Amino acid sequence: MGDQLTIACIREFNRSYTIVQGLLDRKFMDTVFSVTETRMLYELYSLPHCTAKLLVETLRIDKGYVSRILKKFERNKLIEKAASSQDKRTYEIRLTPVGGNLVADLINNTNERIAELIAPLSSNEKEELCEAMNRIRNLLEKE
Amino acid sequence: MGDQLTIACIREFNRSYTIVQGLLDRKFMDTVFSVTETRMLYELYSLPHCTAKLLVETLRIDKGYVSRILKKFERNKLIEKAASSQDKRTYEIRLTPVGGNLVADLINNTNERIAELIAPLSSNEKEELCEAMNRIRNLLEKE
DNA sequence: AATATTTAGTTGACAAAAGCAACCAATCGC
DNA sequence: GCGATTGGTTGCTTTTGTCAACTAAATATT
């Protein structure tokens, strides 16, 4: 298949999928958290022994900005900083129970939106959807 | 197929596809334009008889903000406002030749990035990719 | 071991992005 | 004709993000 057609197809997909993602992200807007803050919370949720440095690297945000947001999280009792014995410049960041619950809520929230999105689909269609998504991931993750 | 599995699959896809989109958008960051400005330029490119109102509605941005960005575009000779004879509150927005070329450049730029992305793929794989993308669009655009 | 360099994180100052509300002028509904 | 609505502008504010200078700890260099 030709590159030009493929490119056009990908452009179209991106356009339409951006709309889908907008639908799913919507609820975040209603919360007190910015997109960046939400991304950080997700990261903290999935990386149990996270550090500020790791956030900076994986999310590619300014370290000063990260530092400030973490301080805000701390004030709000969403995270705790645990001094690392290895390296005294660093500390380990953990979600508090409150913080963990909050992230879980965020996740549930998007899950509900996703559920709405796939509600019209039959079992077979859902399977097809998953297959298509996995196929795309496999093809593009060749890197 | 079960909803829970499907949801997990979609979450994974979103995560990985966000990275892909990040790669494609990257170049925008290097330009003088913000994400919103770029979206507006794209919209102006594809909607020949656009108005400020239309931008506000389709992109869901504050009208004051849109007004300011349009003024900036006008200063930079990227657009022209043509008084509408129908409704004197409104004006039609057109990209100037300069503006049009600029958007074309932006598009070429992402196209090149997309080309890099699919470079490792065989002709068959490209076809599969397109099929998978179209399948997803069809399934999710049921609305 | 002393010194230089790099690294993790903080802070202050600032710029860019976005939102809000008041406002003006044209249009619509009646 | 007149009030209500609409498209757009403007001033003001908040939110979001960047940059550079700085501290303290860790690593590398000699």
CSV table of N, CA and C (backbone and C1' of nucleotides) in Angstrom, one decimal, chain C residues 2-22:
chain,number,residue,atom,x,y,z
C,2,DA,P,41.3,16.4,52.8
C,2,DA,O5',41.4,17.0,51.3
C,2,DA,C5',42.6,17.6,50.9
C,2,DA,C4',42.4,18.3,49.6
C,2,DA,C3',41.3,19.4,49.6
C,2,DA,O3',41.8,20.5,48.8
C,2,DA,C1',40.7,17.7,48.0
C,3,DT,P,40.9,21.7,48.5
C,3,DT,O5',40.3,21.4,47.1
C,3,DT,C5',41.2,21.1,46.0
C,3,DT,C4',40.5,20.8,44.8
C,3,DT,C3',39.4,21.8,44.5
C,3,DT,O3',39.5,22.3,43.1
C,3,DT,C1',38.5,19.6,44.3
C,4,DA,P,38.6,23.4,42.5
C,4,DA,O5',37.8,22.5,41.4
C,4,DA,C5',38.6,21.8,40.5
C,4,DA,C4',37.6,20.9,39.7
C,4,DA,C3',36.5,21.7,39.0
C,4,DA,O3',36.3,21.2,37.7
C,4,DA,C1',35.6,19.9,40.4
C,5,DT,P,35.2,21.8,36.8
C,5,DT,O5',34.1,20.7,36.9
C,5,DT,C5',34.5,19.3,36.7
C,5,DT,C4',33.2,18.5,36.6
C,5,DT,C3',32.0,19.1,35.9
C,5,DT,O3',31.5,18.2,35.0
C,5,DT,C1',31.4,18.3,38.1
C,6,DT,P,30.2,18.5,34.1
C,6,DT,O5',29.1,17.6,34.8
C,6,DT,C5',29.4,16.3,35.1
C,6,DT,C4',28.3,15.8,36.1
C,6,DT,C3',26.9,16.0,35.6
C,6,DT,O3',26.2,14.8,35.5
C,6,DT,C1',27.1,16.6,37.8
C,7,DT,P,24.7,14.6,35.0
C,7,DT,O5',24.0,14.6,36.4
C,7,DT,C5',24.3,13.6,37.4
C,7,DT,C4',23.3,13.8,38.6
C,7,DT,C3',21.9,14.1,38.2
C,7,DT,O3',21.0,13.2,38.9
C,7,DT,C1',22.6,15.7,39.7
C,8,DA,P,19.5,13.2,38.7
C,8,DA,O5',19.0,13.9,40.0
C,8,DA,C5',19.0,13.1,41.2
C,8,DA,C4',18.1,13.8,42.3
C,8,DA,C3',16.7,14.2,41.8
C,8,DA,O3',15.8,13.9,42.9
C,8,DA,C1',17.9,16.1,42.3
C,9,DG,P,14.3,14.2,42.7
C,9,DG,O5',14.2,15.6,43.3
C,9,DG,C5',14.5,15.9,44.6
C,9,DG,C4',14.6,17.4,44.9
C,9,DG,C3',13.3,18.1,44.6
C,9,DG,O3',12.8,18.6,45.9
C,9,DG,C1',15.2,19.3,43.9
C,10,DT,P,11.5,19.5,46.0
C,10,DT,O5',12.1,21.0,46.0
C,10,DT,C5',13.1,21.3,47.0
C,10,DT,C4',13.4,22.7,47.0
C,10,DT,C3',12.1,23.6,47.0
C,10,DT,O3',12.3,24.6,48.1
C,10,DT,C1',13.7,24.3,45.3
C,11,DT,P,11.1,25.5,48.4
C,11,DT,O5',11.4,26.9,47.7
C,11,DT,C5',12.7,27.5,47.8
C,11,DT,C4',12.9,28.6,46.8
C,11,DT,C3',11.6,29.5,46.7
C,11,DT,O3',12.0,30.8,47.1
C,11,DT,C1',12.6,29.0,44.6
C,12,DG,P,10.9,31.9,47.2
C,12,DG,O5',11.2,32.9,46.0
C,12,DG,C5',12.6,33.3,45.8
C,12,DG,C4',12.7,34.1,44.5
C,12,DG,C3',11.5,35.1,44.3
C,12,DG,O3',12.0,36.3,43.8
C,12,DG,C1',11.7,33.6,42.4
C,13,DA,P,11.1,37.5,43.5
C,13,DA,O5',11.2,37.6,41.9
C,13,DA,C5',12.4,37.3,41.3
C,13,DA,C4',12.2,37.3,39.8
C,13,DA,C3',11.1,38.2,39.3
C,13,DA,O3',11.5,38.8,38.1
C,13,DA,C1',10.6,36.0,38.6
C,14,DC,P,10.6,39.9,37.4
C,14,DC,O5',10.0,39.0,36.2
C,14,DC,C5',10.9,38.2,35.4
C,14,DC,C4',10.1,37.4,34.5
C,14,DC,C3',8.9,38.1,33.7
C,14,DC,O3',9.2,38.0,32.4
C,14,DC,C1',8.2,36.0,34.6
C,15,DA,P,8.4,38.8,31.3
C,15,DA,O5',7.8,37.6,30.4
C,15,DA,C5',8.6,36.5,30.1
C,15,DA,C4',7.8,35.4,29.4
C,15,DA,C3',6.8,36.0,28.4
C,15,DA,O3',6.7,35.1,27.3
C,15,DA,C1',5.7,34.8,30.1
C,16,DA,P,5.9,35.4,26.1
C,16,DA,O5',4.8,34.2,26.2
C,16,DA,C5',5.3,32.9,26.4
C,16,DA,C4',4.1,32.0,26.7
C,16,DA,C3',3.0,32.2,25.7
C,16,DA,O3',2.6,30.8,25.3
C,16,DA,C1',2.2,32.4,27.9
C,17,DA,P,1.4,30.6,24.3
C,17,DA,O5',0.3,30.3,25.3
C,17,DA,C5',0.4,29.1,26.1
C,17,DA,C4',-0.9,28.9,26.8
C,17,DA,C3',-2.1,28.9,26.0
C,17,DA,O3',-2.9,27.7,26.3
C,17,DA,C1',-2.4,30.4,27.8
C,18,DA,P,-4.2,27.5,25.5
C,18,DA,O5',-5.3,28.1,26.5
C,18,DA,C5',-5.3,27.6,27.8
C,18,DA,C4',-6.3,28.4,28.6
C,18,DA,C3',-7.7,28.6,28.0
C,18,DA,O3',-8.6,27.8,28.8
C,18,DA,C1',-7.0,30.6,29.1
C,19,DG,P,-10.1,27.9,28.6
C,19,DG,O5',-10.6,29.0,29.7
C,19,DG,C5',-10.2,28.8,31.0
C,19,DG,C4',-10.9,29.8,31.9
C,19,DG,C3',-12.4,30.0,31.6
C,19,DG,O3',-13.0,30.1,32.9
C,19,DG,C1',-11.2,32.1,31.4
C,20,DC,P,-14.6,30.3,33.0
C,20,DC,O5',-14.7,31.8,33.2
C,20,DC,C5',-14.0,32.4,34.3
C,20,DC,C4',-14.5,33.8,34.6
C,20,DC,C3',-16.0,34.0,34.2
C,20,DC,O3',-16.5,34.7,35.3
C,20,DC,C1',-14.6,35.6,33.0
C,21,DA,P,-18.1,35.0,35.4
C,21,DA,O5',-18.2,36.6,35.1
C,21,DA,C5',-17.2,37.4,35.6
C,21,DA,C4',-17.3,38.8,35.0
C,21,DA,C3',-18.7,39.2,34.7
C,21,DA,O3',-18.9,40.6,35.0
C,21,DA,C1',-17.5,39.3,32.8
C,22,DA,P,-20.3,41.2,35.1
C,22,DA,O5',-20.1,42.6,34.3
C,22,DA,C5',-18.9,43.3,34.6
C,22,DA,C4',-18.6,44.2,33.3
C,22,DA,C3',-19.8,44.9,32.8
C,22,DA,O3',-19.4,46.3,32.6
C,22,DA,C1',-18.8,43.7,31.1
